[in-house]
Amino acid sequence: MAAATLETVQRTDSLPVIVLAGDWTLATLPQPLAPFERRLRELAGTGSGWDLQSISRLDSAGAIVLWRNWGRRWPASLVVGSEHRLLLERVEAIVAELPGRSSERLAWLLVPGRLAIVALDHLAGMVALIGQMVLDFGYLLVHPRDIPWREFSANLYKSGAQALPVTALIGFLIGIVLSYLSALQLKNFGADVFIVNLLGISIVRELGPVLVAVLVAGRSGSAMTAQLGVMRVTEEIDALATMGVSRSLRLVLPKVVALAVTMPLLVIWCSAAGIIGGMVSANLQMDLSYGFFIDTLPRVVPVANVWIGIGKGLVFGLLIGLIACHFGLRVKPNTESLSANTTSSVVTSITVAILVDAVFAILTRSFGIPL
Amino acid sequence: MEARPTAVPAIQIRRLTTRFGDVVIHRDIDLDLMPGQMLGLVGGSGSGKTTLLREIVGLLAPSQGSVRLFGQTVLDSDPQRRRLLRRRFGMLFQQGALFSALSVFDNIAFPLRELRLFDEALIRDLVLLKLAMVELEPRHCRLMPAELSGGMVKRVALARALSLEPELLVLDEPTAGLDPDRSENFVRLLKALQNELGFTVVMVTHDLGTLLGLATRLAVLADHRIVASGTVDEVLAVDHPFIHNFFGVRHDMAAAGPRAS
């Protein structure tokens, strides 16, 4: 491939003629382009004639470079082959202005309003989803044959059984850390034995449910949103609808119910691991015997705390499932929307779980705390 | 445009063998395609047409044998050379494969911006020119891929494939999913562009109208190898059950109307 060249030739009379030769293509245009274009512009300014007949190849990039340095108009005198002229005519036909986006001057004023509308929209969507679930429950009570057992058990396994190792590990480690740090403080007051009260109440009532909520939101919530989202992108949800299968019954309900069932169990599992971690740490750190720990635990931690933990697990599970499905069904068929909705799903789930946890703390303040 | 002076084949495949596990897809395939030719690759489903296409563009490494484009191996070990070679061909995917998060304009501008050689004004002109070439209007620029009809997706994908002025265009089922009218339009458009720009074409298609409307050469994949290749008439003269089956329809069409020619 020959590089693009240009030279000025003085022919017989009057003005010189600029002769272009070589390949004027995307690959062969000189780099950097700016000085080359400046030279072209200067030459165009002299009003001389142009001879393009020696150009062997001209592509759209070359044609555009020529056209815009001619000042977007035909030079006074031009010699060019017919096929290259065709290309230049195509370039001439390009509109000068793109249909631009309409920009509003006080656009920032609209932001709070838009946010409020979006929030209301989400709220309405959630309410509609909850309503649909209640209707589905009613339908299933009348038609128990339609209960989606397979989907339910698949979700139980994915969000429950497969989450066992990671929840146990996290619970155990948090138990160790909490026990170790508390022991350092309690020793100062000679209150070593209260480690059992401290660990018992904090893990069973508070840490277990919240830890599991965060883990499940990140693990199962994101997976559910992404799954529903991709099913929307690939029109699988529409395919289900045309087969007369209700998407809420087959996709949403099993997920939400499975999470509501597995979350309390995971909370018990995670809390148990946390307490075992705390017990091991207390034994190593303060020589607190396992027997004493296990013996003391039920006496200082009223059983109400266990019920509060399980109750939280149930509510968090319902909420995470609903939020994940809500965002999953809002995915538009493009990758950007999929990633945005998955992010929103996880962030919203965790935030809502912690907000609801605070509400729980207020509502249950008179239960399960030994005086 | 003019035929290139050197006679380096645009595509040169030598003794190509593909295996997935124990399953043999291709066995000792040889294929040559000269610049400016338009090759239609046909074969039954599962005969490995798309696999061969993916090997040509270097998305898949063959088990044995070599693929050379313009005399260079596609899977060159030097990343710079590989990149330069990849700029010389464009691929049109079956589903368009437009970037769903980018608008039509940004989709076509993407390969140009990746070059980092041109300013935005030049890129804008180039994109609008490509849009005009595939007969779309400037007002379609701001649309997102999800808002396009099937025919428009193909056109935008074609504009994107053409944005780097490729010497070779690889088409995977260019008219699949289009109605006969649009598919005929698309074939006409491709043919006109090929006349104007002079690129080489290799395509996989099931659609006889597309095939006979565009291809100047045919290669038939069957029984793990290329059982026939050459001009349309040469291939039709070959005695092979698949060819009889596939082109049997064509004789009927030729008898029924002039569209097939």
XYZ file of C-alpha atoms in Angstrom:
632
model
C 0.000 0.000 0.000
C 1.356 3.393 -0.949
C 1.135 6.309 1.422
C -1.044 9.281 0.572
C 0.961 12.045 -1.073
C 0.280 15.479 -2.453
C 2.444 17.823 -4.487
C 1.963 21.141 -6.192
C 2.623 21.122 -9.905
C 2.965 24.264 -11.994
C 1.258 23.581 -15.303
C 1.578 25.761 -18.373
C -0.419 28.823 -17.413
C -2.066 30.559 -14.462
C -2.558 28.766 -11.128
C -0.671 25.676 -9.959
C -2.496 22.366 -9.676
C -2.351 20.171 -6.592
C -1.824 16.563 -7.568
C -2.806 13.862 -5.089
C -1.496 10.328 -5.427
C -1.162 7.053 -3.551
C -3.760 5.462 -1.302
C -6.009 7.858 0.575
C -7.412 5.381 3.044
C -7.961 4.971 6.741
C -4.847 2.813 6.996
C -2.542 4.953 4.884
C -3.387 8.511 5.904
C -0.343 10.123 7.494
C -0.212 10.116 11.285
C -0.520 12.449 13.120
C -3.257 13.828 10.967
C -3.321 17.437 12.176
C -0.247 18.867 10.362
C -1.250 17.067 7.177
C -4.728 18.567 7.364
C -3.312 22.015 8.027
C -1.300 21.728 4.823
C -4.376 20.633 2.912
C -6.316 23.581 4.284
C -3.617 26.033 3.308
C -3.509 24.632 -0.205
C -7.295 24.805 -0.452
C -7.089 28.446 0.594
C -4.912 29.335 -2.399
C -7.772 28.531 -4.757
C -5.678 26.278 -6.955
C -7.042 23.350 -8.919
C -7.098 19.764 -7.664
C -6.150 16.650 -9.576
C -7.316 13.412 -7.935
C -6.852 11.143 -10.903
C -3.617 9.596 -9.678
C -5.179 8.413 -6.427
C -5.261 4.630 -6.534
C -7.531 4.063 -3.574
C -9.874 6.483 -1.848
C -12.095 5.400 1.038
C -14.570 7.272 3.183
C -11.959 8.413 5.683
C -9.807 9.863 2.898
C -12.821 11.456 1.224
C -13.970 13.064 4.461
C -10.498 14.420 5.209
C -10.440 15.990 1.734
C -13.969 17.309 1.907
C -13.682 19.004 5.257
C -10.388 20.659 4.347
C -11.948 21.985 1.199
C -14.290 23.776 3.594
C -17.209 21.424 2.840
C -17.628 22.620 -0.733
C -16.346 21.638 -4.151
C -13.128 23.332 -5.230
C -13.340 25.623 -8.222
C -11.444 23.242 -10.437
C -11.362 19.513 -9.819
C -10.317 16.530 -11.905
C -11.468 13.245 -10.433
C -12.395 9.754 -11.599
C -16.100 8.911 -11.641
C -15.983 6.335 -8.820
C -14.138 8.696 -6.523
C -16.546 11.468 -7.421
C -19.403 9.197 -6.334
C -17.801 8.789 -2.913
C -17.223 12.536 -2.583
C -20.852 13.131 -3.472
C -21.847 10.754 -0.699
C -19.716 12.767 1.704
C -21.322 15.977 0.454
C -24.735 14.562 1.376
C -23.825 14.200 5.061
C -25.843 16.581 7.151
C -23.831 19.177 8.981
C -25.800 18.986 12.206
C -26.785 15.933 14.180
C -30.250 15.926 15.650
C -28.965 16.811 19.109
C -30.354 15.978 22.482
C -32.635 18.653 23.819
C -30.916 20.243 26.781
C -33.011 21.940 29.399
C -31.537 24.847 31.239
C -32.919 24.219 34.690
C -32.547 20.464 34.435
C -31.087 20.173 37.929
C -34.371 21.392 39.367
C -36.046 18.318 37.953
C -33.720 15.885 39.730
C -35.480 15.711 43.129
C -38.827 15.390 41.425
C -37.587 12.618 39.162
C -36.071 10.802 42.153
C -39.361 11.045 44.022
C -41.245 9.679 41.037
C -38.783 6.804 40.692
C -39.091 6.028 44.421
C -42.884 6.047 44.199
C -42.688 3.867 41.135
C -40.558 1.320 42.997
C -42.939 1.409 45.943
C -45.925 0.846 43.680
C -44.069 -2.001 41.977
C -43.311 -3.640 45.327
C -46.904 -3.303 46.498
C -48.113 -4.808 43.231
C -45.661 -7.686 43.618
C -46.792 -8.368 47.191
C -50.417 -8.210 46.092
C -49.714 -10.633 43.265
C -48.052 -13.010 45.730
C -51.071 -12.943 48.004
C -53.325 -13.692 45.031
C -51.001 -16.525 43.992
C -51.177 -17.968 47.491
C -54.944 -17.886 47.326
C -54.868 -19.568 43.930
C -52.521 -22.293 45.182
C -54.770 -22.990 48.169
C -57.582 -23.768 45.755
C -55.367 -25.518 43.168
C -52.687 -27.323 45.183
C -51.735 -29.276 42.070
C -50.110 -26.135 40.644
C -47.674 -25.637 43.522
C -44.238 -25.266 41.893
C -42.451 -27.838 44.055
C -39.495 -28.333 41.731
C -38.638 -24.652 41.490
C -39.149 -24.325 45.230
C -36.769 -27.147 46.078
C -34.207 -25.937 43.540
C -34.226 -22.518 45.169
C -34.048 -24.061 48.644
C -30.944 -25.926 47.608
C -29.292 -22.985 45.831
C -29.970 -20.309 48.426
C -29.967 -22.557 51.492
C -27.862 -25.685 51.314
C -25.143 -24.143 49.182
C -24.876 -21.172 51.549
C -24.127 -23.364 54.591
C -20.310 -23.388 54.383
C -19.865 -19.665 53.875
C -22.359 -18.652 56.585
C -20.753 -21.042 59.052
C -17.288 -19.715 58.288
C -18.312 -16.072 58.615
C -20.275 -16.730 61.825
C -17.424 -18.673 63.375
C -14.846 -15.982 62.600
C -17.048 -13.151 63.832
C -17.654 -15.132 67.043
C -13.930 -15.505 67.601
C -13.204 -11.825 66.959
C -16.079 -10.600 69.129
C -15.144 -12.924 71.965
C -11.482 -11.986 71.807
C -12.107 -8.218 71.850
C -14.763 -8.418 74.566
C -12.565 -10.595 76.736
C -9.834 -7.970 76.712
C -12.267 -5.375 78.067
C -14.104 -7.626 80.514
C -10.833 -8.735 82.093
C -10.165 -5.158 83.181
C -13.323 -5.231 85.277
C -12.870 -8.791 86.443
C -16.147 -9.582 84.739
C -14.865 -12.506 82.677
C -17.897 -14.721 83.179
C -20.208 -12.186 81.547
C -18.659 -13.068 78.194
C -21.391 -15.690 77.892
C -24.175 -13.115 78.305
C -22.521 -10.707 75.936
C -21.871 -13.205 73.154
C -25.171 -14.990 73.569
C -27.401 -11.944 73.353
C -25.463 -10.078 70.660
C -25.006 -13.010 68.310
C -28.364 -14.728 68.672
C -30.433 -11.582 68.651
C -28.542 -9.213 66.392
C -25.417 -10.346 64.594
C -26.658 -13.699 63.316
C -29.697 -12.353 61.446
C -27.932 -9.257 60.083
C -24.854 -11.175 58.927
C -26.972 -13.748 57.167
C -29.112 -11.014 55.602
C -26.032 -9.319 54.154
C -24.621 -12.605 52.912
C -27.865 -13.815 51.385
C -28.554 -10.451 49.750
C -25.141 -10.560 48.125
C -25.269 -14.245 47.277
C -28.829 -15.178 46.417
C -30.440 -11.763 45.927
C -28.006 -10.736 43.226
C -28.270 -14.148 41.566
C -32.068 -13.931 41.462
C -32.064 -10.420 40.016
C -29.518 -11.385 37.381
C -31.396 -14.547 36.476
C -34.728 -12.801 36.041
C -32.977 -9.963 34.227
C -31.320 -12.240 31.689
C -34.567 -14.138 31.237
C -36.142 -10.836 30.297
C -33.320 -9.936 27.941
C -33.586 -13.283 26.164
C -37.409 -13.107 26.148
C -37.677 -16.318 28.177
C -40.209 -14.654 30.436
C -42.346 -13.796 27.418
C -42.006 -17.400 26.256
C -43.337 -18.567 29.621
C -46.228 -16.135 29.361
C -47.235 -17.420 25.928
C -47.342 -20.952 27.353
C -49.825 -19.694 29.901
C -47.382 -20.069 32.795
C -47.641 -17.258 35.312
C -44.255 -15.702 35.861
C -45.124 -14.652 39.397
C -46.270 -18.164 40.266
C -43.378 -19.991 38.664
C -40.486 -17.575 39.085
C -41.188 -15.086 41.849
C -43.148 -17.108 44.404
C -40.720 -20.059 44.697
C -37.793 -17.676 45.160
C -39.456 -15.562 47.831
C -40.873 -18.546 49.737
C -37.599 -20.448 49.517
C -35.722 -17.481 50.984
C -38.339 -17.091 53.721
C -37.830 -20.740 54.651
C -34.051 -20.915 54.411
C -33.214 -17.601 56.061
C -34.413 -18.540 59.596
C -32.555 -21.850 59.297
C -29.420 -20.085 58.114
C -29.763 -17.644 61.017
C -29.796 -20.521 63.519
C -26.866 -22.136 61.739
C -24.833 -18.928 61.587
C -25.597 -18.003 65.213
C -24.588 -21.472 66.355
C -21.308 -21.177 64.480
C -20.762 -17.732 66.007
C -21.334 -18.998 69.526
C -19.051 -21.957 68.968
C -16.382 -19.560 67.678
C -16.853 -17.356 70.734
C -16.708 -20.387 73.002
C -13.461 -21.623 71.495
C -11.926 -18.171 71.735
C -13.064 -17.721 75.346
C -11.586 -21.092 76.194
C -8.227 -20.248 74.681
C -8.124 -16.683 75.932
C -9.606 -16.954 79.421
C -9.595 -20.686 80.153
C -13.382 -20.632 80.340
C -14.351 -24.305 80.152
C -16.715 -25.494 77.437
C -18.914 -27.126 80.063
C -19.380 -23.887 81.970
C -20.132 -21.958 78.765
C -22.757 -24.413 77.566
C -24.268 -24.674 81.024
C -24.528 -20.907 81.497
C -25.788 -19.974 78.005
C -29.468 -20.994 78.403
C -29.646 -19.386 81.837
C -28.446 -15.947 80.754
C -29.946 -15.796 77.253
C -33.744 -16.049 77.464
C -35.263 -18.151 74.712
C -37.179 -15.112 73.450
C -33.937 -13.980 71.790
C -33.879 -17.097 69.644
C -37.429 -16.420 68.493
C -36.582 -12.800 67.741
C -33.580 -13.985 65.661
C -35.703 -16.478 63.744
C -38.452 -13.904 63.221
C -35.940 -11.457 61.808
C -34.608 -14.160 59.513
C -38.108 -14.814 58.173
C -38.815 -11.130 57.511
C -35.389 -10.466 55.974
C -35.799 -13.489 53.718
C -39.180 -12.285 52.454
C -37.842 -8.777 51.879
C -34.672 -9.857 50.082
C -36.634 -12.210 47.837
C -39.225 -9.566 46.990
C -36.635 -6.867 46.310
C -34.499 -9.178 44.178
C -37.482 -10.210 42.054
C -38.785 -6.665 41.830
C -35.531 -5.377 40.375
C -35.076 -8.448 38.219
C -38.400 -7.865 36.507
C -37.527 -4.223 35.819
C -34.427 -5.035 33.770
C -34.565 -3.599 30.268
C -33.026 -5.554 27.426
C -29.511 -4.131 27.625
C -26.391 -4.879 29.618
C -26.288 -1.496 31.342
C -29.756 -1.949 32.798
C -28.901 -5.463 33.959
C -25.868 -4.321 35.919
C -27.651 -1.246 37.336
C -30.612 -3.298 38.541
C -28.423 -5.989 40.093
C -26.505 -3.321 41.990
C -29.725 -1.636 43.125
C -31.126 -4.969 44.207
C -28.212 -5.790 46.510
C -27.830 -2.277 47.902
C -31.566 -1.924 48.535
C -31.810 -5.367 50.140
C -29.011 -4.672 52.602
C -30.253 -1.181 53.426
C -33.824 -2.342 53.939
C -32.658 -5.278 56.080
C -30.751 -2.943 58.393
C -33.627 -0.455 58.554
C -36.052 -3.225 59.431
C -33.565 -4.482 61.986
C -33.721 -1.094 63.700
C -37.519 -1.275 63.704
C -37.279 -4.744 65.253
C -34.967 -3.397 67.950
C -37.540 -0.790 68.942
C -40.555 -3.099 68.794
C -38.902 -5.897 70.792
C -37.105 -3.746 73.344
C -39.102 -5.212 76.232
C -38.521 -8.863 75.340
C -35.676 -11.226 76.048
C -33.331 -8.912 77.946
C -32.665 -10.329 81.430
C -32.799 -7.626 84.091
C -12.256 -0.536 -6.667
C -9.181 -1.871 -8.429
C -7.989 -5.390 -7.862
C -4.883 -5.367 -5.758
C -1.768 -5.881 -7.855
C -0.368 -8.695 -5.702
C -2.211 -11.984 -5.879
C -2.126 -12.797 -2.172
C -5.260 -14.757 -1.315
C -7.586 -12.972 1.096
C -8.208 -16.286 2.813
C -5.969 -19.302 2.642
C -6.844 -22.382 4.668
C -4.474 -25.336 4.675
C -5.092 -28.828 6.062
C -7.426 -27.516 8.720
C -8.742 -30.069 11.206
C -11.135 -29.307 14.045
C -11.957 -31.664 16.875
C -14.122 -31.089 19.922
C -13.101 -33.899 22.242
C -13.573 -37.036 20.150
C -15.938 -35.440 17.682
C -14.301 -34.491 14.401
C -15.871 -31.435 12.775
C -13.469 -30.744 9.894
C -10.833 -33.001 8.430
C -8.039 -31.633 6.235
C -9.866 -28.687 4.769
C -8.177 -26.573 2.076
C -9.760 -23.368 0.879
C -8.585 -20.319 -1.079
C -10.395 -17.072 -1.664
C -8.969 -14.317 -3.831
C -9.575 -10.607 -3.157
C -12.852 -9.312 -4.529
C -14.542 -12.710 -4.602
C -17.702 -13.484 -2.679
C -17.762 -16.950 -1.209
C -20.880 -18.647 0.093
C -20.263 -21.441 2.560
C -23.074 -23.982 2.668
C -23.629 -27.233 4.481
C -26.151 -29.084 6.583
C -26.766 -28.047 10.174
C -23.965 -29.285 12.382
C -21.534 -29.484 9.472
C -19.346 -26.854 11.100
C -19.967 -23.809 8.904
C -20.077 -21.336 11.746
C -17.135 -23.103 13.394
C -15.119 -22.625 10.220
C -16.142 -18.962 10.144
C -15.015 -18.535 13.736
C -11.690 -20.116 12.865
C -11.275 -17.767 9.929
C -11.674 -14.692 12.124
C -9.516 -16.175 14.875
C -12.177 -16.599 17.558
C -11.355 -20.287 17.687
C -8.043 -22.053 17.175
C -8.176 -25.045 14.817
C -6.884 -28.364 16.202
C -4.496 -28.648 13.267
C -3.669 -26.708 10.140
C -3.489 -23.001 9.469
C -5.655 -20.078 8.471
C -3.985 -17.167 6.711
C -5.649 -13.857 5.914
C -3.844 -11.665 3.386
C -0.845 -13.954 3.832
C -0.636 -13.584 7.601
C -1.644 -16.102 10.246
C -4.720 -14.999 12.147
C -3.478 -16.249 15.486
C -0.132 -14.482 15.286
C 1.804 -14.593 18.543
C 2.648 -10.892 18.293
C -0.327 -8.936 19.688
C 0.466 -5.820 17.642
C 0.490 -7.684 14.329
C -2.638 -9.561 15.353
C -4.390 -6.296 16.073
C -3.380 -4.747 12.768
C -4.631 -7.807 10.920
C -7.939 -7.759 12.776
C -8.537 -4.216 11.592
C -8.489 -5.437 8.023
C -11.639 -7.499 8.276
C -15.100 -6.871 9.664
C -17.572 -9.399 10.920
C -21.350 -9.287 10.861
C -22.701 -11.571 13.566
C -25.906 -13.504 13.200
C -27.740 -11.565 15.912
C -25.938 -8.315 15.127
C -24.006 -8.356 18.431
C -24.497 -4.606 18.831
C -23.339 -3.242 22.164
C -26.665 -2.950 23.931
C -25.519 -0.205 26.276
C -24.398 2.089 23.417
C -26.537 4.049 20.973
C -26.469 3.375 17.240
C -24.037 6.248 16.756
C -21.671 5.058 19.490
C -21.827 1.494 18.218
C -20.569 2.529 14.789
C -18.104 5.025 16.240
C -16.657 2.464 18.673
C -14.065 0.840 16.364
C -13.075 4.279 15.044
C -12.567 5.672 18.529
C -10.530 2.593 19.431
C -8.028 3.573 16.717
C -7.317 6.811 18.597
C -6.304 8.482 15.338
C -9.226 10.756 14.577
C -10.931 13.671 16.268
C -14.633 13.554 17.132
C -15.682 15.730 14.187
C -14.102 13.337 11.703
C -15.570 10.331 13.489
C -18.982 11.981 13.369
C -18.699 12.479 9.614
C -17.495 8.912 9.131
C -20.356 7.475 11.185
C -22.931 9.517 9.277
C -21.393 8.411 5.998
C -21.565 4.744 7.033
C -25.157 5.231 8.150
C -25.999 6.710 4.778
C -24.245 3.806 3.069
C -26.497 1.284 4.809
C -29.477 3.521 4.022
C -30.266 4.667 7.528
C -30.992 8.256 8.461
C -29.196 10.570 10.868
C -32.239 10.615 13.134
C -31.623 6.929 13.902
C -28.348 7.860 15.603
C -29.729 8.274 19.072
C -31.712 5.039 19.128
C -30.604 2.188 21.352
C -30.158 -1.311 19.871
C -33.206 -2.563 21.807
C -35.371 -0.038 19.942
C -34.376 -1.257 16.477
C -36.211 -3.675 14.230
C -34.444 -6.816 13.034
C -33.591 -5.327 9.651
C -32.205 -2.164 11.226
C -30.057 -4.165 13.635
C -28.474 -5.900 10.628
C -27.872 -2.578 8.910
C -26.292 -0.982 11.945
C -24.153 -4.080 12.473
C -23.102 -3.874 8.840
C -22.225 -0.202 9.229
C -20.124 -1.096 12.266
C -18.414 -3.931 10.415
C -17.646 -1.504 7.571
C -16.451 1.335 9.772
C -12.769 0.430 9.518
C -12.936 0.043 5.735
C -12.334 -3.702 5.848
C -10.873 -5.577 2.923
C -12.701 -8.713 4.016
C -16.241 -8.945 5.313
C -17.302 -12.061 7.200
C -21.056 -12.602 7.315
C -22.726 -15.158 9.560
C -26.274 -15.732 8.295
C -26.653 -12.150 7.045
C -30.352 -12.480 6.252
C -31.508 -14.887 8.970
C -34.554 -13.519 10.737
C -35.471 -11.061 7.984
C -38.613 -11.391 5.910
C -38.074 -12.176 2.206
C -38.615 -8.569 1.175
C -36.101 -7.159 3.639
C -33.695 -9.956 3.027
C -33.765 -9.142 -0.678
C -33.176 -5.476 0.174
C -30.258 -6.372 2.372
C -28.716 -8.526 -0.350
C -29.124 -5.682 -2.821
C -27.476 -3.305 -0.349
C -24.565 -5.673 0.278
C -24.061 -6.163 -3.420
C -24.095 -2.431 -4.116
C -21.611 -1.793 -1.325
C -19.375 -4.565 -2.556
C -19.426 -3.033 -6.030
C -18.492 0.318 -4.598
C -15.945 -0.685 -1.978
C -14.594 -3.857 -3.534
C -14.224 -5.898 -0.362
C -13.978 -9.671 -0.271
C -16.892 -11.539 1.276
C -17.158 -14.888 2.978
C -20.558 -15.834 4.310
C -22.542 -18.636 5.813
C -26.175 -18.771 4.862
C -29.089 -21.133 4.522
C -31.073 -18.806 2.371
C -30.822 -19.695 -1.312
C -31.923 -16.225 -2.373
C -29.106 -14.626 -0.397
C -26.616 -17.188 -1.568
C -27.343 -16.999 -5.255
C -27.919 -13.258 -5.114
C -24.511 -12.538 -3.631
C -22.015 -15.345 -3.941
C -19.721 -15.584 -6.931
C -18.216 -18.756 -5.521
C -19.541 -21.606 -3.416
C -17.949 -24.085 -1.044
C -19.985 -27.014 0.205
C -19.171 -28.506 3.600
C -20.258 -32.091 4.122
C -18.744 -35.256 5.606
C -16.178 -33.174 7.552
C -14.633 -31.721 4.423
C -15.308 -29.457 1.484
C -16.945 -31.703 -1.083
C -17.184 -29.058 -3.767
C -15.934 -25.565 -4.348
C -15.794 -23.218 -7.290
C -18.241 -21.110 -9.227
C -21.952 -21.742 -8.795
C -22.189 -23.763 -11.987
C -19.126 -25.836 -11.168
C -20.547 -26.726 -7.774
C -23.952 -27.586 -9.195
C -22.305 -30.049 -11.550
C -20.807 -32.031 -8.665
C -22.613 -35.247 -7.856
C -23.196 -35.309 -4.110
C -26.407 -36.088 -2.210
C -26.234 -32.887 -0.172
C -25.846 -30.728 -3.262
C -28.792 -32.454 -4.899
C -30.887 -31.884 -1.813
C -29.857 -28.305 -1.175
C -29.973 -27.023 -4.703
C -32.832 -29.219 -5.839
C -35.031 -26.371 -4.769
C -33.039 -24.005 -6.886
C -33.923 -25.746 -10.098
C -37.577 -25.441 -9.165
C -37.062 -21.771 -8.367
C -35.229 -21.176 -11.593
C -38.118 -22.770 -13.404
C -40.658 -20.717 -11.455
C -39.145 -17.257 -11.715
C -36.073 -15.165 -12.369
C -35.324 -14.286 -8.731
C -32.683 -16.945 -8.255
C -30.431 -15.590 -10.943
